[in-house]
Amino acid sequence: MSVEKIHTLVVGAGQAGVAMSEHLSRNGVDYIVLERGRIAERWRSMRWDSLVANGPAWHDRFPGMDFPGHPDAFVPKDGVADYFEAYADMHKAPIRCGVDVTKVERLENRPGFRVETSEGVFEALNVVAATGPFQKASIPPIVPADAGVTQIHSSDYRNPAQLGEGAVLVVGAGSSGVQIAEELMLSGRKVYLSVGPHDRPPRAYRGRDFVWWLGVLGKWDVQAQAPGSEHVTIAVSGAHGGKTIDFRRLSAQGMVLAGMTGAYNNGSLSFADDLARNLDRGDQNYLSLLDEADAFIARNALDLPEEPDARTLGPQVDCVTNPLRELNLRDAGVTTIIWATGFVSDYSWMKVNAFDDAGRPKHQRGVSSEKGIYFLGLPWLSGRGSSFIWGVWHDAKHVADHILVQDTYLAYAPQP
């Protein structure tokens, strides 16, 4: 069997892989990108129909290309996927689609790695895992499969018409869970939403989007947490032109809120007595950002309109003062549970010494503990911005520059 040799092999052609391709090209590195589906496949096939980007177009982009249309718009998911395709085409990125990488292992007695794929074997000096955090849907083993209720992950949800008749329980109130829950409620469904701890920034304040505030307040500059640190759920949305998520408002409109989902027993789900505490935490996060924004405006004498109504919180609602602690699914008419509970990484295909005992990547800013192995597209890879489109572009530059520096060392030869 013939073996194709390449300097650097990138696995994945989502936003991380496309960003990596630009920087490797600029550094003159010989590389290819392998993608099992299409470019930006997850934006096309693992998102619900009405999804839009959580940040405005002027902010959530790569530096080398603007999104078409209004810069303050929130781009639909297919528009985001089209953007990455156009960006890859602009840089003539050597991306091969429809190629599944099945195994990566270190070569014996020489540098580099053997990479097994559905299209043959490669040898590469470096391998960049740009598969991102959304690798394997995580559904907690709480409700048994024979409970008589349909269970899907949020990545499999498309629209309300997809679901059978009946009420819906959405577990998880981050950006995905709350947007799906609201869409279902507005379609006429009875919706229950299980709410855990979260941050709840304002969508905009005093004429500026929250991404702008995080920028000028230095919050995007917060450095990487320790590898494996828990990622804080953020409740923010660009849906309907962008608005601040307000759980109390949603409850006043008919959505039933509950605390974190607990155990299942004999047809009923229990919920923790933490709903009020979780909402209060979100409110504190929200109000603290307003305080910092007001202080910044005063300190810099900015002429931005005051917004006193922004400090008015939603109405007190019965499901907070009298929290739901148990829900019999049949009695409540719940026929579907949507688990908006995130994802877990799956690096079982990487047979290299780059992981801790729990299977998490060991790295510093994407440079792993195994020489020649790199990670890209992970939350908090280098800082708060790593999960965002613009953030992964800067992370990719750091990784590509590290590869170039290593090449410089290897090319060094003492002068006679």
Coordinates of C-alpha atoms in Angstrom, one line a residue:
M1 CA 0.0 0.0 0.0
S2 CA 1.4 3.4 -1.0
V3 CA 1.9 6.0 1.7
E4 CA 1.4 9.7 1.1
K5 CA 3.9 11.8 3.0
I6 CA 3.1 15.3 4.2
H7 CA 4.7 17.8 6.6
T8 CA 1.5 18.7 8.6
L9 CA -1.8 17.0 8.5
V10 CA -4.9 18.8 9.9
V11 CA -7.9 16.7 10.9
G12 CA -11.2 18.6 10.5
A13 CA -12.3 21.4 8.2
G14 CA -14.6 23.4 10.5
Q15 CA -13.7 26.9 11.6
A16 CA -10.6 25.6 13.4
G17 CA -9.3 23.7 10.4
V18 CA -10.0 26.5 7.9
A19 CA -8.2 29.0 10.2
M20 CA -5.3 26.7 10.5
S21 CA -5.0 26.3 6.7
E22 CA -4.6 30.1 6.3
H23 CA -1.7 30.3 8.7
L24 CA 0.0 27.2 7.5
S25 CA -0.2 28.6 4.0
R26 CA 1.3 31.9 5.0
N27 CA 4.1 30.1 6.8
G28 CA 4.9 28.1 3.7
V29 CA 4.2 24.7 5.4
D30 CA 3.3 21.7 3.2
Y31 CA 0.0 20.5 4.5
I32 CA -3.4 19.0 3.9
V33 CA -6.7 19.1 5.7
L34 CA -8.8 16.0 5.9
E35 CA -12.6 16.3 6.6
R36 CA -15.0 13.4 7.0
G37 CA -17.9 15.4 5.7
R38 CA -18.1 18.8 4.0
I39 CA -16.4 22.0 5.0
A40 CA -18.1 23.3 8.2
E41 CA -20.2 20.2 8.2
R42 CA -21.4 20.7 11.8
W43 CA -22.8 24.1 11.0
R44 CA -24.9 22.5 8.3
S45 CA -26.0 19.2 9.7
M46 CA -25.8 19.5 13.5
R47 CA -27.7 22.7 14.1
W48 CA -31.4 23.5 14.2
D49 CA -33.0 25.2 11.2
S50 CA -33.5 28.7 12.8
L51 CA -30.0 28.9 14.4
V52 CA -28.0 32.1 13.9
A53 CA -24.6 33.0 15.2
N54 CA -24.5 34.2 18.8
G55 CA -22.3 37.2 17.9
P56 CA -22.8 40.0 15.3
A57 CA -21.2 39.7 11.9
W58 CA -18.7 42.5 12.4
H59 CA -17.3 40.6 15.4
D60 CA -17.7 36.8 14.8
R61 CA -15.5 36.6 11.7
F62 CA -12.0 36.0 10.5
P63 CA -9.9 39.2 10.0
G64 CA -9.4 38.6 6.3
M65 CA -13.1 38.5 5.2
D66 CA -16.4 40.2 6.1
F67 CA -19.7 38.5 6.1
P68 CA -22.0 39.8 3.4
G69 CA -24.9 42.0 4.6
H70 CA -25.3 44.3 7.6
P71 CA -22.4 44.1 10.1
D72 CA -24.7 44.1 13.1
A73 CA -26.7 41.1 11.8
F74 CA -26.6 37.7 13.3
V75 CA -25.8 35.3 10.4
P76 CA -27.9 32.2 9.9
K77 CA -26.1 28.9 10.2
D78 CA -26.0 28.1 6.5
G79 CA -24.5 31.6 5.9
V80 CA -21.8 30.8 8.4
A81 CA -21.0 27.5 6.6
D82 CA -20.9 29.3 3.3
Y83 CA -18.5 31.8 4.8
F84 CA -16.0 29.1 5.8
E85 CA -16.3 27.5 2.3
A86 CA -15.6 30.9 0.7
Y87 CA -12.7 31.6 3.0
A88 CA -11.1 28.2 2.3
D89 CA -11.5 28.9 -1.4
M90 CA -10.0 32.3 -1.1
H91 CA -6.9 30.8 0.4
K92 CA -7.0 27.8 -2.0
A93 CA -6.8 25.5 1.1
P94 CA -5.9 21.9 0.2
I95 CA -8.9 20.4 1.9
R96 CA -10.0 16.8 1.1
C97 CA -13.6 16.1 2.0
G98 CA -15.2 12.7 2.6
V99 CA -12.0 11.4 4.3
D100 CA -12.4 9.8 7.7
V101 CA -9.3 9.7 9.9
T102 CA -9.4 6.4 11.9
K103 CA -6.0 6.2 13.6
V104 CA -3.0 8.3 14.5
E105 CA 0.1 6.7 16.0
R106 CA 3.7 7.7 16.4
L107 CA 6.2 6.2 13.9
E108 CA 8.9 3.9 15.4
N109 CA 12.5 5.0 15.4
R110 CA 11.9 8.2 13.4
P111 CA 9.9 11.4 13.8
G112 CA 6.3 11.8 12.8
F113 CA 3.1 9.9 12.8
R114 CA 1.3 7.2 10.8
V115 CA -2.3 8.3 10.0
E116 CA -4.8 5.8 8.8
T117 CA -7.8 7.1 6.9
S118 CA -10.7 5.8 4.8
E119 CA -8.7 6.9 1.7
G120 CA -5.3 5.3 2.6
V121 CA -2.3 5.9 4.8
F122 CA -0.4 9.1 5.4
E123 CA 2.8 9.9 7.2
A124 CA 3.1 13.4 8.8
L125 CA 5.7 15.2 10.9
N126 CA 2.8 17.0 12.7
V127 CA -0.8 16.3 13.2
V128 CA -3.3 19.0 14.2
A129 CA -6.6 17.8 15.8
A130 CA -9.0 20.5 14.7
T131 CA -12.1 18.5 15.4
G132 CA -13.3 21.0 18.0
P133 CA -15.4 20.3 21.2
F134 CA -18.6 19.0 19.5
Q135 CA -17.5 15.5 18.9
K136 CA -19.9 13.2 20.8
A137 CA -23.3 14.3 22.1
S138 CA -23.6 13.9 25.8
I139 CA -26.9 12.6 27.2
P140 CA -26.9 11.8 30.9
P141 CA -28.1 8.2 31.7
I142 CA -31.0 9.4 33.7
V143 CA -34.2 8.5 31.8
P144 CA -34.2 4.9 30.6
A145 CA -34.8 4.2 26.9
D146 CA -38.0 2.3 27.7
A147 CA -39.6 5.2 29.6
G148 CA -42.1 5.8 26.8
V149 CA -40.8 9.2 25.9
T150 CA -38.7 10.3 22.9
Q151 CA -35.2 11.5 23.8
I152 CA -32.9 13.4 21.5
H153 CA -29.9 15.6 21.9
S154 CA -30.1 19.3 20.9
S155 CA -27.7 18.6 18.0
D156 CA -30.5 16.4 16.5
Y157 CA -33.2 18.9 16.9
R158 CA -34.3 20.8 13.7
N159 CA -37.7 22.4 14.2
P160 CA -41.0 22.0 16.2
A161 CA -42.6 20.1 13.4
Q162 CA -40.0 17.3 13.8
L163 CA -41.4 16.4 17.2
G164 CA -44.5 14.3 17.9
E165 CA -47.5 16.0 19.6
G166 CA -47.2 16.8 23.3
A167 CA -45.3 18.8 25.8
V168 CA -41.5 19.0 25.7
L169 CA -38.9 19.0 28.5
V170 CA -35.6 20.8 27.6
V171 CA -32.7 20.0 29.9
G172 CA -30.0 22.6 29.9
A173 CA -30.4 26.3 29.7
G174 CA -27.3 27.5 27.9
S175 CA -27.5 29.2 24.5
S176 CA -28.8 26.1 22.7
G177 CA -31.3 25.0 25.3
V178 CA -33.0 28.3 25.9
Q179 CA -33.3 29.1 22.2
I180 CA -34.8 25.7 21.4
A181 CA -37.2 26.0 24.4
E182 CA -38.4 29.4 23.4
E183 CA -38.9 28.4 19.8
L184 CA -41.0 25.4 20.9
M185 CA -43.0 27.7 23.3
L186 CA -43.7 30.2 20.5
S187 CA -44.9 27.3 18.3
G188 CA -47.6 26.6 20.8
R189 CA -46.0 23.8 22.8
K190 CA -46.1 23.4 26.5
V191 CA -42.4 23.6 27.5
Y192 CA -40.6 22.7 30.7
L193 CA -37.0 24.0 31.0
S194 CA -34.4 22.6 33.5
V195 CA -32.1 25.5 34.4
G196 CA -28.6 25.0 35.9
P197 CA -25.9 27.5 36.9
H198 CA -25.1 30.0 34.1
D199 CA -23.8 33.4 33.2
R200 CA -26.3 35.7 31.6
P201 CA -24.8 38.7 29.9
P202 CA -26.9 41.5 28.4
R203 CA -27.3 41.1 24.6
A204 CA -26.6 44.8 24.3
Y205 CA -26.3 47.7 26.7
R206 CA -26.2 51.5 26.1
G207 CA -26.0 51.0 22.4
R208 CA -23.2 48.4 22.3
D209 CA -23.4 44.6 21.9
F210 CA -22.0 42.6 24.8
V211 CA -19.1 41.3 22.6
W212 CA -18.0 45.0 22.4
W213 CA -18.3 45.4 26.2
L214 CA -16.3 42.2 26.8
G215 CA -13.6 43.6 24.5
V216 CA -13.2 47.1 26.0
L217 CA -13.5 45.7 29.5
G218 CA -10.7 43.3 28.9
K219 CA -12.8 40.2 29.4
W220 CA -11.8 38.5 26.2
D221 CA -8.2 38.7 27.4
V222 CA -8.8 36.4 30.3
Q223 CA -6.2 33.7 29.9
A224 CA -6.7 29.9 29.7
Q225 CA -8.1 28.0 32.6
A226 CA -6.3 24.8 33.7
P227 CA -6.9 22.0 31.2
G228 CA -10.1 20.2 32.1
S229 CA -11.7 23.1 33.9
E230 CA -15.4 23.2 33.6
H231 CA -16.8 25.5 30.9
V232 CA -19.3 27.9 32.3
T233 CA -22.7 27.8 30.5
I234 CA -23.5 31.2 28.9
A235 CA -27.1 32.1 28.2
V236 CA -26.9 34.5 25.2
S237 CA -28.7 34.5 21.9
G238 CA -28.7 36.2 18.5
A239 CA -32.2 34.9 17.7
H240 CA -34.9 37.4 16.6
G241 CA -32.3 40.1 15.9
G242 CA -30.6 39.6 19.3
K243 CA -32.1 40.1 22.7
T244 CA -31.1 39.5 26.3
I245 CA -32.3 36.1 27.6
D246 CA -34.6 36.6 30.5
F247 CA -35.8 33.4 32.1
R248 CA -38.4 35.1 34.3
R249 CA -39.9 36.7 31.2
L250 CA -40.1 33.3 29.5
S251 CA -41.8 31.9 32.6
A252 CA -44.3 34.7 32.6
Q253 CA -45.1 33.8 29.0
G254 CA -46.0 30.2 30.0
M255 CA -42.7 28.3 30.1
V256 CA -42.3 26.2 33.3
L257 CA -38.8 26.5 34.8
A258 CA -37.2 24.0 37.1
G259 CA -33.9 23.4 38.7
M260 CA -31.2 21.0 37.6
T261 CA -32.6 17.6 36.6
G262 CA -32.0 14.8 39.1
A263 CA -33.2 11.2 39.2
Y264 CA -35.8 9.3 37.3
N265 CA -38.1 7.0 39.2
N266 CA -41.3 5.2 38.2
G267 CA -42.2 7.7 35.4
S268 CA -41.2 10.9 37.3
L269 CA -38.2 13.2 37.1
S270 CA -37.0 15.0 40.2
F271 CA -35.4 18.5 40.1
A272 CA -33.0 20.1 42.5
D273 CA -34.1 22.9 44.7
D274 CA -31.7 25.4 43.1
L275 CA -33.7 27.3 40.5
A276 CA -33.8 30.6 42.5
R277 CA -30.1 30.3 43.2
N278 CA -29.3 29.6 39.6
L279 CA -31.4 32.6 38.4
D280 CA -29.9 34.8 41.1
R281 CA -26.4 33.9 39.9
G282 CA -27.3 34.8 36.3
D283 CA -28.8 38.1 37.5
Q284 CA -25.6 38.9 39.5
N285 CA -23.5 38.2 36.4
Y286 CA -25.8 40.4 34.3
L287 CA -25.9 43.4 36.8
S288 CA -22.1 43.2 37.4
L289 CA -21.4 43.7 33.7
L290 CA -23.8 46.7 33.6
D291 CA -21.9 48.2 36.6
E292 CA -18.5 47.7 34.8
A293 CA -19.9 49.2 31.6
D294 CA -21.3 52.3 33.5
A295 CA -17.9 52.8 35.2
F296 CA -16.1 52.5 31.9
I297 CA -18.4 55.1 30.3
A298 CA -17.9 57.5 33.1
R299 CA -14.1 57.0 33.2
N300 CA -13.7 57.5 29.5
A301 CA -16.4 60.3 29.2
L302 CA -18.2 58.4 26.4
D303 CA -21.4 59.8 25.0
L304 CA -23.6 56.6 25.2
P305 CA -27.3 56.8 26.0
E306 CA -28.3 55.9 29.5
E307 CA -30.5 52.7 29.8
P308 CA -32.0 52.6 33.3
D309 CA -34.7 50.1 32.3
A310 CA -31.9 47.5 31.7
R311 CA -31.7 47.1 35.5
T312 CA -35.3 46.1 35.8
L313 CA -35.4 42.3 36.2
G314 CA -38.2 40.1 35.0
P315 CA -41.3 39.6 37.1
Q316 CA -41.3 37.2 40.1
V317 CA -43.0 34.0 38.9
D318 CA -44.7 31.2 40.6
C319 CA -42.3 28.5 39.4
V320 CA -39.5 30.3 41.3
T321 CA -41.3 30.9 44.5
N322 CA -43.0 27.5 44.4
P323 CA -40.4 25.4 42.5
L324 CA -41.2 22.3 40.7
R325 CA -39.5 19.4 42.5
E326 CA -41.0 16.5 40.6
L327 CA -42.6 16.0 37.3
N328 CA -44.6 12.9 36.2
L329 CA -43.9 12.8 32.5
R330 CA -47.1 11.1 31.5
D331 CA -49.4 13.2 33.7
A332 CA -47.7 16.4 32.3
G333 CA -48.1 15.2 28.8
V334 CA -44.4 15.2 28.1
T335 CA -43.6 13.1 25.1
T336 CA -40.2 14.5 24.2
I337 CA -37.0 15.3 26.2
I338 CA -34.4 17.4 24.5
W339 CA -31.0 17.1 26.2
A340 CA -29.1 20.4 25.6
T341 CA -26.3 19.0 27.8
G342 CA -23.3 19.6 25.6
F343 CA -20.7 17.3 24.2
V344 CA -17.8 15.2 25.2
S345 CA -14.5 14.8 23.3
D346 CA -13.7 11.6 21.5
Y347 CA -10.0 11.1 20.8
S348 CA -10.1 7.3 20.7
W349 CA -8.6 7.5 17.2
M350 CA -5.4 9.2 18.6
K351 CA -3.0 6.6 19.9
V352 CA -0.5 9.1 21.2
N353 CA 0.8 10.3 24.6
A354 CA -1.1 13.6 24.6
F355 CA -3.9 12.9 27.1
D356 CA -4.3 12.7 30.9
D357 CA -5.9 9.8 32.8
A358 CA -9.4 11.1 32.0
G359 CA -8.7 11.3 28.3
R360 CA -8.4 15.1 28.1
P361 CA -5.8 16.7 25.9
K362 CA -2.6 17.8 27.8
H363 CA -1.5 21.0 26.1
Q364 CA -0.5 24.6 26.5
R365 CA -2.3 26.9 24.0
G366 CA -2.8 23.9 21.7
V367 CA 0.8 22.6 21.9
S368 CA 0.5 19.2 23.3
S369 CA 2.7 17.1 25.6
E370 CA 3.4 14.8 22.6
K371 CA 5.9 16.6 20.2
G372 CA 4.2 17.1 16.8
I373 CA 0.6 16.8 18.1
Y374 CA -1.5 19.9 18.3
F375 CA -5.1 20.7 19.4
L376 CA -7.2 23.5 18.0
G377 CA -10.8 24.6 18.5
L378 CA -11.3 23.7 22.1
P379 CA -13.0 26.0 24.6
W380 CA -10.4 28.0 26.7
L381 CA -7.6 26.7 24.5
S382 CA -5.8 30.0 25.2
G383 CA -8.6 32.2 26.7
R384 CA -12.2 33.2 26.8
G385 CA -12.3 34.0 23.1
S386 CA -11.2 30.5 21.9
S387 CA -14.8 29.3 21.4
F388 CA -15.5 32.2 19.0
I389 CA -14.8 32.4 15.3
W390 CA -12.3 35.2 15.7
G391 CA -10.7 33.6 18.7
V392 CA -9.9 30.3 17.0
W393 CA -8.2 32.3 14.2
H394 CA -5.7 33.7 16.7
D395 CA -5.2 30.3 18.3
A396 CA -4.5 28.9 14.9
K397 CA -1.8 31.5 14.3
H398 CA -0.1 30.6 17.5
V399 CA -0.1 26.9 16.7
A400 CA 1.1 27.5 13.1
D401 CA 3.9 29.8 14.3
H402 CA 5.0 27.1 16.8
I403 CA 5.3 24.6 14.0
L404 CA 7.3 27.1 12.0
V405 CA 9.7 27.7 14.9
Q406 CA 10.2 24.0 15.4
D407 CA 11.1 23.7 11.7
T408 CA 13.7 26.4 12.2
Y409 CA 15.3 24.5 15.0
L410 CA 15.4 21.3 13.1
A411 CA 16.9 23.0 10.0
Y412 CA 19.8 24.5 12.0
A413 CA 23.2 23.2 11.3
P414 CA 26.4 24.5 12.9
Q415 CA 28.8 26.3 10.6
P416 CA 32.2 24.6 10.1

